[in-house]
mmCIF file of C-alpha atoms in Angstrom:
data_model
loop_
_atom_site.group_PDB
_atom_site.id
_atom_site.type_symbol
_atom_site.label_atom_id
_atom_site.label_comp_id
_atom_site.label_asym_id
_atom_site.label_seq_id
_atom_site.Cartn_x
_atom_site.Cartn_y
_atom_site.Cartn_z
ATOM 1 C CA UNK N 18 89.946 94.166 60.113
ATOM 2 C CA UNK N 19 92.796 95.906 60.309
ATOM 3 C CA UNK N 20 96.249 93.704 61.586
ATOM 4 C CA UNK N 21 97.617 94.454 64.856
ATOM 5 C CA UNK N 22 101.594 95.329 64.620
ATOM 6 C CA UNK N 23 103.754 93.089 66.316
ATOM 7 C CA UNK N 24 107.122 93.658 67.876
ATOM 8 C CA UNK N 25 109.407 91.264 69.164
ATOM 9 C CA UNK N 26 111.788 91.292 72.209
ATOM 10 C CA UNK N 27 115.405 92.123 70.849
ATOM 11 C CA UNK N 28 116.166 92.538 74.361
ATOM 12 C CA UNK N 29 116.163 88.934 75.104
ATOM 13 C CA UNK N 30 119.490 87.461 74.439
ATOM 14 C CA UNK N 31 119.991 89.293 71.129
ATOM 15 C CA UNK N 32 123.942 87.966 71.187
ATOM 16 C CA UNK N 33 122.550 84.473 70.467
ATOM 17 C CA UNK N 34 121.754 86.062 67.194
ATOM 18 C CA UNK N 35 124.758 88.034 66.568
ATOM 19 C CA UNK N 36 127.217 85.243 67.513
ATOM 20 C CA UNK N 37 125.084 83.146 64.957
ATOM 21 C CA UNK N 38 125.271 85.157 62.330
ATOM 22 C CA UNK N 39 129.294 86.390 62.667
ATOM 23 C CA UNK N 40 129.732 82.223 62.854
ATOM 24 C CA UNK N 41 128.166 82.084 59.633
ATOM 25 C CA UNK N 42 129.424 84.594 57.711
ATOM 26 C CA UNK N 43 132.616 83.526 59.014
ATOM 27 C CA UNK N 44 132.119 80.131 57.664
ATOM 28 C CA UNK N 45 131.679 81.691 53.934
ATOM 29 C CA UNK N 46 134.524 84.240 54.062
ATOM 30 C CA UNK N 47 137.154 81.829 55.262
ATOM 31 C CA UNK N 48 135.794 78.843 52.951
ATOM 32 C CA UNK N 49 135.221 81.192 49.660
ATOM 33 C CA UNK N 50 131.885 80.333 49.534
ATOM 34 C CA UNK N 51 129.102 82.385 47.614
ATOM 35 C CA UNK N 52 126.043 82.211 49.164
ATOM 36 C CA UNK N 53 123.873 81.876 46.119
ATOM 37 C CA UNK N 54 123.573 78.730 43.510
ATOM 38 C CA UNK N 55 126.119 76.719 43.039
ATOM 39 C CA UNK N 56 127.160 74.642 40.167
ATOM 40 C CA UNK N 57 124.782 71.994 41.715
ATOM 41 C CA UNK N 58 122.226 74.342 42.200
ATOM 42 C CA UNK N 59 121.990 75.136 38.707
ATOM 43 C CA UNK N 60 122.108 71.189 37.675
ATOM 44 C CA UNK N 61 119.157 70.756 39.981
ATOM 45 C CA UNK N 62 117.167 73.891 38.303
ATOM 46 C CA UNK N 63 117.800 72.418 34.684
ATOM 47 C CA UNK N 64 116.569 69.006 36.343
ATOM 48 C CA UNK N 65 113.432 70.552 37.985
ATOM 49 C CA UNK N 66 112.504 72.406 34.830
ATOM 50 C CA UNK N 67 112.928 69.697 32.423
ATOM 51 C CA UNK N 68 110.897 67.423 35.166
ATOM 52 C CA UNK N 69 107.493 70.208 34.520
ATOM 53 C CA UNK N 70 108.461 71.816 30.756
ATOM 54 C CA UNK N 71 109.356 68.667 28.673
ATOM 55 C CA UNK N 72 105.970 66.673 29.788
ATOM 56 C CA UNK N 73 103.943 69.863 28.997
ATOM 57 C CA UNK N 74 105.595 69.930 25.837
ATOM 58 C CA UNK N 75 104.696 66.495 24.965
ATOM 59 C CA UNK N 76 100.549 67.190 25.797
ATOM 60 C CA UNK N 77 101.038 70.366 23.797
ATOM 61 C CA UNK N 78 102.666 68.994 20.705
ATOM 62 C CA UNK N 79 100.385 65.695 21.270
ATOM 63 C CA UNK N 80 103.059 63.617 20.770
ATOM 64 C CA UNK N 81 100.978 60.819 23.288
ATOM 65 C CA UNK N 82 98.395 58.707 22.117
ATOM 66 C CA UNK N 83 97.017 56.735 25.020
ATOM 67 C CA UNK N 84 95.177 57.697 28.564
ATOM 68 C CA UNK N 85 97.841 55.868 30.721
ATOM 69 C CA UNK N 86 100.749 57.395 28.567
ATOM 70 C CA UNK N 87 99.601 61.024 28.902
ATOM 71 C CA UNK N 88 98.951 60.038 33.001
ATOM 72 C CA UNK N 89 102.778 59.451 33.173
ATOM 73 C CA UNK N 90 103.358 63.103 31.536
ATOM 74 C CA UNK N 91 100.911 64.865 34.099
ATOM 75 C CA UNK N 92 102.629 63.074 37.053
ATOM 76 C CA UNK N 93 105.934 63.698 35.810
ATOM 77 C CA UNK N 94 104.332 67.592 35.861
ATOM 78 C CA UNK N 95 103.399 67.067 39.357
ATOM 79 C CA UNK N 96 106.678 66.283 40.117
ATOM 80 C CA UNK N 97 107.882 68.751 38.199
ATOM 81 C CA UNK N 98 105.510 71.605 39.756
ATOM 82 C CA UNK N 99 106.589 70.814 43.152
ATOM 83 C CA UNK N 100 110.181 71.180 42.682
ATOM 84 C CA UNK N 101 109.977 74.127 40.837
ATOM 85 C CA UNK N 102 108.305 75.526 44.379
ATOM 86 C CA UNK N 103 110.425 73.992 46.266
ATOM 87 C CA UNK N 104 114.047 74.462 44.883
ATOM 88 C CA UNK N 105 114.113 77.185 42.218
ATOM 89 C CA UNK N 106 111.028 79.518 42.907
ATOM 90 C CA UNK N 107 111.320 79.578 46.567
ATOM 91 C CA UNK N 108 114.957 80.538 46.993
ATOM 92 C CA UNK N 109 114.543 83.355 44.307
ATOM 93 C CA UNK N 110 111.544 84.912 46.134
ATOM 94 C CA UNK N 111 113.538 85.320 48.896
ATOM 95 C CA UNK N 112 116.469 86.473 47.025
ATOM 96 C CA UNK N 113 118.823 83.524 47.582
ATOM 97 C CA UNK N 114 119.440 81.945 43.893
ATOM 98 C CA UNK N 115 121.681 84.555 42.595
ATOM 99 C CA UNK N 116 123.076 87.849 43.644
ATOM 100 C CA UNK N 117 122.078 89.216 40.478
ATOM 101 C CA UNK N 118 117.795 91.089 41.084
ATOM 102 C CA UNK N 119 116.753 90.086 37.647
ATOM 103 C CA UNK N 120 117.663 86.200 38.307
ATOM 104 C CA UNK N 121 115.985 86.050 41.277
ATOM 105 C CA UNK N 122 112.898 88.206 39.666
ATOM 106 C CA UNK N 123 112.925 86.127 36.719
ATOM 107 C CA UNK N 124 113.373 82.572 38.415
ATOM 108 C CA UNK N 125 110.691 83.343 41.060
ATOM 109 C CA UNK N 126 107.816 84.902 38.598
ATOM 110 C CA UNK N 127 108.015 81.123 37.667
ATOM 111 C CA UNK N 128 105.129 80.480 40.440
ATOM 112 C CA UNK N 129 102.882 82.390 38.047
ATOM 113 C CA UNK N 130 103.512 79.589 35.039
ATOM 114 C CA UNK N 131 102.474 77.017 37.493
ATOM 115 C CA UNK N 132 98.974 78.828 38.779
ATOM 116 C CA UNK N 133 99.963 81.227 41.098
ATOM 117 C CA UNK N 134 101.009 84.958 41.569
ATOM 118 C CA UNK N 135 104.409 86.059 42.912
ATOM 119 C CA UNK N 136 102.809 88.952 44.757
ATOM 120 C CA UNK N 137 100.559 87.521 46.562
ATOM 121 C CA UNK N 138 103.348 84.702 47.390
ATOM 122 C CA UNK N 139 105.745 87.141 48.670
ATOM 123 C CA UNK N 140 103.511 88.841 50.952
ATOM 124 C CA UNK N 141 102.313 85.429 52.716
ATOM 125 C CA UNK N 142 105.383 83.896 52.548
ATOM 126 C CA UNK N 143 108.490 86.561 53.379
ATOM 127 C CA UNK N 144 106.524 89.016 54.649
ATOM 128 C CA UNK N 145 103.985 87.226 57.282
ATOM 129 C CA UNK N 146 105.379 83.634 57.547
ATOM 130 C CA UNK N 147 108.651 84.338 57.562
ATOM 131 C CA UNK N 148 108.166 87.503 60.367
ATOM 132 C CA UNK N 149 105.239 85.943 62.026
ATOM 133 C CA UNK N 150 105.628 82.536 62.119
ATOM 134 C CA UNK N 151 103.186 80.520 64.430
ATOM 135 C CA UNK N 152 101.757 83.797 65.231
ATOM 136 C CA UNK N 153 98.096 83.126 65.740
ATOM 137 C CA UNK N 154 96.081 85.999 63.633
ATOM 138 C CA UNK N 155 99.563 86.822 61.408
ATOM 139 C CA UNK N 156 100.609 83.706 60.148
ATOM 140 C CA UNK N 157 98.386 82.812 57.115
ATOM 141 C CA UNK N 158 100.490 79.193 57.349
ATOM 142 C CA UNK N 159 98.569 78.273 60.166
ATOM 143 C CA UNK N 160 95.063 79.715 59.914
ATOM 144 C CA UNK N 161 92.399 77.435 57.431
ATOM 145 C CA UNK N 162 89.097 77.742 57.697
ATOM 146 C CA UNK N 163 88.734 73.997 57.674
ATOM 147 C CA UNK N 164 91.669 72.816 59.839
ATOM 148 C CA UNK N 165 93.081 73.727 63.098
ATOM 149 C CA UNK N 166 96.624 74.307 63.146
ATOM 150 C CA UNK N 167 97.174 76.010 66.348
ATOM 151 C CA UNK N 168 95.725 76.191 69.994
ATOM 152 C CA UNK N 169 94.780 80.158 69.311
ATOM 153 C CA UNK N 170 92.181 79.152 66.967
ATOM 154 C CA UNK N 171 88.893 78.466 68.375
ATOM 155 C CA UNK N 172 87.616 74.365 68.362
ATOM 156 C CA UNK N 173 84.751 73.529 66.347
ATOM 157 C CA UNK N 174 83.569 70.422 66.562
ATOM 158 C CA UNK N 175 83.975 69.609 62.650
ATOM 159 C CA UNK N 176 88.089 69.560 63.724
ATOM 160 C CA UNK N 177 87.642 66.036 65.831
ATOM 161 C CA UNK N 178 87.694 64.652 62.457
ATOM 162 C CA UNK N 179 90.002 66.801 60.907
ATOM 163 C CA UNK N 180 93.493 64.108 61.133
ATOM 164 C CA UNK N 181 91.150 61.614 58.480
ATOM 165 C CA UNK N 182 90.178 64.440 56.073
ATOM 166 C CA UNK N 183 93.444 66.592 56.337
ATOM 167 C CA UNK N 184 95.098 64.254 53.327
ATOM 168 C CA UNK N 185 92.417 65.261 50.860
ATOM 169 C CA UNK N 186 92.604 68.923 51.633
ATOM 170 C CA UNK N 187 96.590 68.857 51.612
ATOM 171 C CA UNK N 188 96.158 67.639 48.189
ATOM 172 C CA UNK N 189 93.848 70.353 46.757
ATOM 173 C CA UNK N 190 95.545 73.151 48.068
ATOM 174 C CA UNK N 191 97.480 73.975 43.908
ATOM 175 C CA UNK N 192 93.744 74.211 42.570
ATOM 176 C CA UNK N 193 91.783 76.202 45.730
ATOM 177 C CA UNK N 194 95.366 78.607 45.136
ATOM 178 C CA UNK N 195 94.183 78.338 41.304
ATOM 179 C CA UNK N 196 90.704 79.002 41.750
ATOM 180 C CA UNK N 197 90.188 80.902 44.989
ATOM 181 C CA UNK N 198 93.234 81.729 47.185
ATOM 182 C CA UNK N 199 94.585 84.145 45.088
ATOM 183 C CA UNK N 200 91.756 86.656 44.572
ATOM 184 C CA UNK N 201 91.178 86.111 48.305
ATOM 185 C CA UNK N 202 94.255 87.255 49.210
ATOM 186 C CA UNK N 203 94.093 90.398 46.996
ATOM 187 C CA UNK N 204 91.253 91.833 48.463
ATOM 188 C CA UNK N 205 92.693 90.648 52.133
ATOM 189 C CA UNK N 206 96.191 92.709 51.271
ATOM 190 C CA UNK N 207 94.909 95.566 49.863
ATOM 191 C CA UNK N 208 92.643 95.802 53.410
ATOM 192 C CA UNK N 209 95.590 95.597 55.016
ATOM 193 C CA UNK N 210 98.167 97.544 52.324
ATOM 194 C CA UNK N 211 100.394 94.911 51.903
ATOM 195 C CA UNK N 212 100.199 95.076 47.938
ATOM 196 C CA UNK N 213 100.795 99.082 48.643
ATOM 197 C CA UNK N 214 104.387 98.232 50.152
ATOM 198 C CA UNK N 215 105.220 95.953 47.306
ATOM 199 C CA UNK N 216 104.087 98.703 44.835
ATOM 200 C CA UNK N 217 101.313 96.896 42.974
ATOM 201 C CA UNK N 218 97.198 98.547 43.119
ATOM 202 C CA UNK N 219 94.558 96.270 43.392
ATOM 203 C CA UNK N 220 93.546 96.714 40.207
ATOM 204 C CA UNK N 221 96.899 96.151 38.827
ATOM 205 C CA UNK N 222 97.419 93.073 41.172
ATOM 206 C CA UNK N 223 93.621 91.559 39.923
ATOM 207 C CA UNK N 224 94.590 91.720 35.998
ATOM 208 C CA UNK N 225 97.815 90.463 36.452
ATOM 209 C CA UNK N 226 96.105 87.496 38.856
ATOM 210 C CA UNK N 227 93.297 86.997 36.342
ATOM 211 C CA UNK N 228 95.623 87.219 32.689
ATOM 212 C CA UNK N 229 98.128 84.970 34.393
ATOM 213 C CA UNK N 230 95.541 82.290 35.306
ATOM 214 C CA UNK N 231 93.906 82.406 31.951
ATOM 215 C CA UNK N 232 97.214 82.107 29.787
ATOM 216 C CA UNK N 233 98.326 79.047 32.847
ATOM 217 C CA UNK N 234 94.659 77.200 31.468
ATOM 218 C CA UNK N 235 94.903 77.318 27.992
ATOM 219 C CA UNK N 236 98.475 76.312 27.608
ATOM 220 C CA UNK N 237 98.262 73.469 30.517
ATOM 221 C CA UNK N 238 94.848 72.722 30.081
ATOM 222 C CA UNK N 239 92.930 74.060 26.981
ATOM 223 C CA UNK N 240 95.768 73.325 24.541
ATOM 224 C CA UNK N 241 96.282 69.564 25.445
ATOM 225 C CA UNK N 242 92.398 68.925 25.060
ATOM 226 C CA UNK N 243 92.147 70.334 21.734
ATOM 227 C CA UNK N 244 95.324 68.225 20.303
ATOM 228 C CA UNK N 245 95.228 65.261 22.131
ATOM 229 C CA UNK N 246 93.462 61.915 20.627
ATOM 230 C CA UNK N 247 91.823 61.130 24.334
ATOM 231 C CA UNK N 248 88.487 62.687 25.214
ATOM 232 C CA UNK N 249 88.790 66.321 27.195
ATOM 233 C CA UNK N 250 87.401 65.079 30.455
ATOM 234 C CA UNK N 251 90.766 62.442 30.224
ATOM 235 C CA UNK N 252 92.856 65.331 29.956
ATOM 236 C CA UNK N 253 91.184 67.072 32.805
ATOM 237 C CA UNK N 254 91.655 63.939 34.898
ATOM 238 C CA UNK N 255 94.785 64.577 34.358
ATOM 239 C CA UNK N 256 95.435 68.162 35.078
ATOM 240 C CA UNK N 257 94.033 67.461 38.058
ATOM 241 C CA UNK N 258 95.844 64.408 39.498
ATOM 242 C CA UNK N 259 98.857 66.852 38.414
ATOM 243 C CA UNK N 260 97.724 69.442 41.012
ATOM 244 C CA UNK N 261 96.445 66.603 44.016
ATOM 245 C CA UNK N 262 100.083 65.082 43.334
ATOM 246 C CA UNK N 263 102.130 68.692 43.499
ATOM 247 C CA UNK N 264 99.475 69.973 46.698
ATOM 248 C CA UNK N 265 100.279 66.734 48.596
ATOM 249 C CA UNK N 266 103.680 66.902 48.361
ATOM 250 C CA UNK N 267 103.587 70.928 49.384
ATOM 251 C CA UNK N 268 101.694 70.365 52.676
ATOM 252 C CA UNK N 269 103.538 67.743 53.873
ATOM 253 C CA UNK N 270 106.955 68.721 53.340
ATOM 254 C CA UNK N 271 106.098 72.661 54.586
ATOM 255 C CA UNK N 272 103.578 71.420 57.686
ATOM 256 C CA UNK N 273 105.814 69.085 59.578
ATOM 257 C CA UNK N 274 108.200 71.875 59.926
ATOM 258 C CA UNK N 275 105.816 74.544 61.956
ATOM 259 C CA UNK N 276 103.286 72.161 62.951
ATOM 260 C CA UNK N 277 104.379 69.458 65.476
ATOM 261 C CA UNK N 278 104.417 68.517 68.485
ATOM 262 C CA UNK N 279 107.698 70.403 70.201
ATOM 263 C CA UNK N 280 106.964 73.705 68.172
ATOM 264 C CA UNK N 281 105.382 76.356 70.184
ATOM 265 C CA UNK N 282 102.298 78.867 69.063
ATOM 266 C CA UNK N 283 102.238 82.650 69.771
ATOM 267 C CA UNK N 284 100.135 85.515 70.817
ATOM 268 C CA UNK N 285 101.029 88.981 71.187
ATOM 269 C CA UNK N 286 99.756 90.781 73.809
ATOM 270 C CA UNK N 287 97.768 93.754 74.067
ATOM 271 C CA UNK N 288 99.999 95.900 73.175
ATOM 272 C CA UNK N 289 101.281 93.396 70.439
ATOM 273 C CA UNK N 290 104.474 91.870 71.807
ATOM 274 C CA UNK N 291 105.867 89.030 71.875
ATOM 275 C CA UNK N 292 108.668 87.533 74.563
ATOM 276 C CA UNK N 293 110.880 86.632 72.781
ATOM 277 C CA UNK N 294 114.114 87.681 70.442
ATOM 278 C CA UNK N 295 112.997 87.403 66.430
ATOM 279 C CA UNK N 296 115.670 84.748 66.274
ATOM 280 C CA UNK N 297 114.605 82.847 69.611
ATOM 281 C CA UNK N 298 111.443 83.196 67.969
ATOM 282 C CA UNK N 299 112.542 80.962 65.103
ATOM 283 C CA UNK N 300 113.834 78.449 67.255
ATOM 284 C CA UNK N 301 111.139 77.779 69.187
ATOM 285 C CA UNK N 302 108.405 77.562 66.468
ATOM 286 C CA UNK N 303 110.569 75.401 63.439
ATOM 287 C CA UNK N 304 111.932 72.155 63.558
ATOM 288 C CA UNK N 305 114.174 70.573 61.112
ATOM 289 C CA UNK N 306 114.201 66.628 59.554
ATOM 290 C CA UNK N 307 115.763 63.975 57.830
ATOM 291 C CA UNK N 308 119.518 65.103 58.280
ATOM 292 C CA UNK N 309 121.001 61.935 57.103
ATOM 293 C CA UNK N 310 118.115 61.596 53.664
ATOM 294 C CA UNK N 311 120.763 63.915 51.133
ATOM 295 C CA UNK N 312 118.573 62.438 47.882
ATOM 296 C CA UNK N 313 115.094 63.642 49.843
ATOM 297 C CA UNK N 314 116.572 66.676 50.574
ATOM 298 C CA UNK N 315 118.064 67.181 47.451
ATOM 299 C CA UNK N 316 114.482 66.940 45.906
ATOM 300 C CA UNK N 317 112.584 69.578 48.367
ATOM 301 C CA UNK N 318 115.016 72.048 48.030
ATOM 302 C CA UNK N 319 117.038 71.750 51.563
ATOM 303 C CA UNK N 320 113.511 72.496 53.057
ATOM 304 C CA UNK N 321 114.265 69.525 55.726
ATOM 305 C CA UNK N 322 116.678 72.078 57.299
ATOM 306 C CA UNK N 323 113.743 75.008 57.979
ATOM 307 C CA UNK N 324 115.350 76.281 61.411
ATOM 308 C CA UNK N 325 118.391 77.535 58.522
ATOM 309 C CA UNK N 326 116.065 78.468 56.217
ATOM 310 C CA UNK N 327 113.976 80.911 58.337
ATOM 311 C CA UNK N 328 117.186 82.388 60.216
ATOM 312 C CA UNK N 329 119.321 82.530 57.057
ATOM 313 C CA UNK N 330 116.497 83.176 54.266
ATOM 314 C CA UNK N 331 119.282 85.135 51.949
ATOM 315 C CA UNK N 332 121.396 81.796 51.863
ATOM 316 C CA UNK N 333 120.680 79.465 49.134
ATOM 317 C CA UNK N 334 119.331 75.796 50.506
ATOM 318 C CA UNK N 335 122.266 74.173 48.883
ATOM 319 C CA UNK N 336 124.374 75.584 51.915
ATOM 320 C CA UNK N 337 122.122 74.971 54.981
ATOM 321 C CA UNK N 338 123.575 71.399 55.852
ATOM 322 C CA UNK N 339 126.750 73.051 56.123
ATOM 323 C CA UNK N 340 125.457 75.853 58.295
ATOM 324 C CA UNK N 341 123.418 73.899 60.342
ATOM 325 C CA UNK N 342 126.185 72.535 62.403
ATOM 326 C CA UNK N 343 127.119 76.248 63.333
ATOM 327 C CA UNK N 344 123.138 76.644 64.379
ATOM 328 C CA UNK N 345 122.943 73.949 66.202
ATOM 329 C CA UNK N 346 126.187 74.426 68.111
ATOM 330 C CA UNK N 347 125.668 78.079 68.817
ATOM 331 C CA UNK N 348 122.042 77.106 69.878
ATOM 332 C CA UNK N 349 123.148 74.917 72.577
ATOM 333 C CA UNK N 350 125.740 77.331 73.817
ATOM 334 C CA UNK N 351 123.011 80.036 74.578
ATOM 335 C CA UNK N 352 120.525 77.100 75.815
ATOM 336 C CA UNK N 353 118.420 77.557 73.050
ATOM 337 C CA UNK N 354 116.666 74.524 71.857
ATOM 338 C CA UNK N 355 117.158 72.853 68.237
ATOM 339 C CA UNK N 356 114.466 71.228 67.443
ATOM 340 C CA UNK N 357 114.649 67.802 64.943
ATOM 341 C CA UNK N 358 113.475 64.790 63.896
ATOM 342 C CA UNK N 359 115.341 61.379 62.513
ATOM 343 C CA UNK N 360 113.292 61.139 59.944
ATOM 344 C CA UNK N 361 110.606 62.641 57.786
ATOM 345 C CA UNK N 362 108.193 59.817 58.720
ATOM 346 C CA UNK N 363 108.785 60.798 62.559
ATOM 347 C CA UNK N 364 108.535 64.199 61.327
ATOM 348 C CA UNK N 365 104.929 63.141 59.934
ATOM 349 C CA UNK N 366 103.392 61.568 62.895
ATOM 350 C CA UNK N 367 104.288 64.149 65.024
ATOM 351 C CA UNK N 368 102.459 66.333 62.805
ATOM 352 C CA UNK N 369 99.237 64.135 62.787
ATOM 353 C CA UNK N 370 99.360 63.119 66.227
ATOM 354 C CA UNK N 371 99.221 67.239 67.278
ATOM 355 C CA UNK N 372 96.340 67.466 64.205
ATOM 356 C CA UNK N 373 94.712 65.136 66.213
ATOM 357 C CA UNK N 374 95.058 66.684 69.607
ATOM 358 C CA UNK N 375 93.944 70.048 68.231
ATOM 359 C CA UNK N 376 90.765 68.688 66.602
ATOM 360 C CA UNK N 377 90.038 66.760 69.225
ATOM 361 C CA UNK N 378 90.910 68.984 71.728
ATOM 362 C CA UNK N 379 92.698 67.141 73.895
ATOM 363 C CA UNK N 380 95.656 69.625 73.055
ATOM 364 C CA UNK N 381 93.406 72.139 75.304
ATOM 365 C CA UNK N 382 93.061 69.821 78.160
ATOM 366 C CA UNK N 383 96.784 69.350 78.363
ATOM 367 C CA UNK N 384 97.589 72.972 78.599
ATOM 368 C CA UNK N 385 94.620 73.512 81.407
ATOM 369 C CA UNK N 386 95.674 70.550 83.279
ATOM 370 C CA UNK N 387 99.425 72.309 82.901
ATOM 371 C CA UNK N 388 98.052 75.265 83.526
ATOM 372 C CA UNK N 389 96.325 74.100 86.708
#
């Protein structure tokens, strides 16, 4: 099925927007700021890396001789895989890292030497998140066959249970992307030509998806059987405690950002609007957390600060802490709200406690009783 087109409201208090974004370019002018990396920026991307690329090269090489010593390299990986999403892949999708095209193309292919495909990344990410987000029906984010992220999608009864077995399915989310997601989402974009307006065919898109998966095995997985001195199903232990550890970490630092409590969910209607500004938009579906945590946000890429991120998505993270005083500021001037959390633990049960409420439905009975 076809996707319906969506259009916001511009004409709702579009000079909260323009004030916002004058502030902030201000901000960079007058301070001499790029937006892109910084010298930090580029320490942390060495860092990140080193974290994935120097374990893989000791599996490859075979330079460990144990089970538990070649666990520490694959969680090390984990580690490694996660911040490469997070803090060097992510910011050069969207275009942030450098200034220069061929950075930012060559920094953000690096999803495909951890599983993935940049395509297919770009599409759901920029293009539908990024526009759409919380949008039931255009926000891939929040729609899951097994979960219920948002009051739009219909209840099934196998959701009640759904805030007990939401951990597991966090974790495998790297290896269903591996196995599954991608080729699903090919055939799901080309329906809807979204690989036509990033200039890639399906058939294109499908050998890239399948040569880049193969080469990923072999070197991370094939490779490291056939040299190390611990039996293959060892190694495949753990390749796959590698992904449950980098899939974890993912979900939780991307859900409690969209899916919580405060944060609202959207439907167009029939004619495919929505009521609000893009920008308002932002506000009232993202939340932010763990201001005060610089080491934790240091490590997921400034993705604590996601009210930034999705307003200013051409900024590198290393700047949002700085801009975020602006946002919040200019957000309270027009009455919009800024939502936040103290910590990323509050941040978490806010997230589970709505899980809950969706699955169980309660969520439903509060907005009929509102409603009523």
């Amino acid at each position: 099925m076809k996707m319906q087109a969506v259009r916001f409201n511009n004409h709702n208090q579009p000079e909260f927007f323009s004030a916002l974004r004058k502030r902030v370019n201000s901000y960079f002018k007058e301070n001499n700021i790029s937006k892109y990396a910084n010298r930090s920026m580029k320490v942390k991307t060495a860092f990140m890396l080193a974290l994935y690329f120097v374990p893989l090269l000791v599996l490859v090489t075979g330079l460990v001789s144990s089970f538990w010593s070649m666990m520490v390299m694959w969680v090390l990986m984990g580690f490694g895989m996660s911040g490469i999403g997070t803090s060097i892949m992510h910011d050069a999708n969207h275009g942030s890292y450098s200034k220069k095209a061929w950075v930012n193309n060559a920094l953000g292919y690096m999803v495909n030497l951890i599983g993935g495909y940049h395509v297919n990344w770009k599409i759901q990410h920029n293009v539908l998140h990024h526009s759409y987000t919380n949008v039931h029906g255009h926000d891939e984010d929040i729609t899951n066959a097994v979960m219920r992220f948002s009051p739009d999608q219909a209840h099934k009864k196998m959701y009640r249970f759904q805030l007990y077995y939401a951990p597991f399915f966090y974790s495998i989310m790297t290896l269903y992307w591996l196995v599954s997601k991608d080729f699903e989402q090919l055939v799901r974009y080309k329906k809807n030509s979204l690989l036509d307006k990033q200039g890639v065919s399906f058939g294109g898109g499908l050998t890239h998806v399948i040569l880049n998966k193969v080469g990923y095995l072999v070197i991370t997985l094939v490779v490291p059987m056939l040299v190390l001195s611990v039996a293959w199903w060892q190694v495949l232990i753990g390749f796959v405690v590698m992904h449950l550890i980098c899939g974890l970490l993912l979900a939780l630092i991307f859900q409690p950002a969209h899916v919580l409590e405060e944060t609202e969910f959207m439907m167009p209607d029939e004619a495919g609007s929505l009521e609000n500004h893009w920008a308002i938009h932002q506000m009232r579906t993202t939340s932010n957390f763990a201001h005060r945590s610089r080491i934790f946000s240091w490590f997921i890429g400034g993705l604590n600060y996601q009210i930034e991120h999705h307003l200013f998505p051409n900024i590198c993270h290393v700047h949002y802490k700085k801009i975020s005083r602006i946002v919040k500021e200019t957000a309270e001037e027009y009455g919009i709200p800024y939502y936040q959390h103290k910590t990323f633990v509050h941040a978490l049960a806010s997230h589970f406690r709505l899980l809950n409420d969706l699955g169980t439905g309660r969520y439903d009975r509060k907005l009929a009783t509102a409603g009523a």
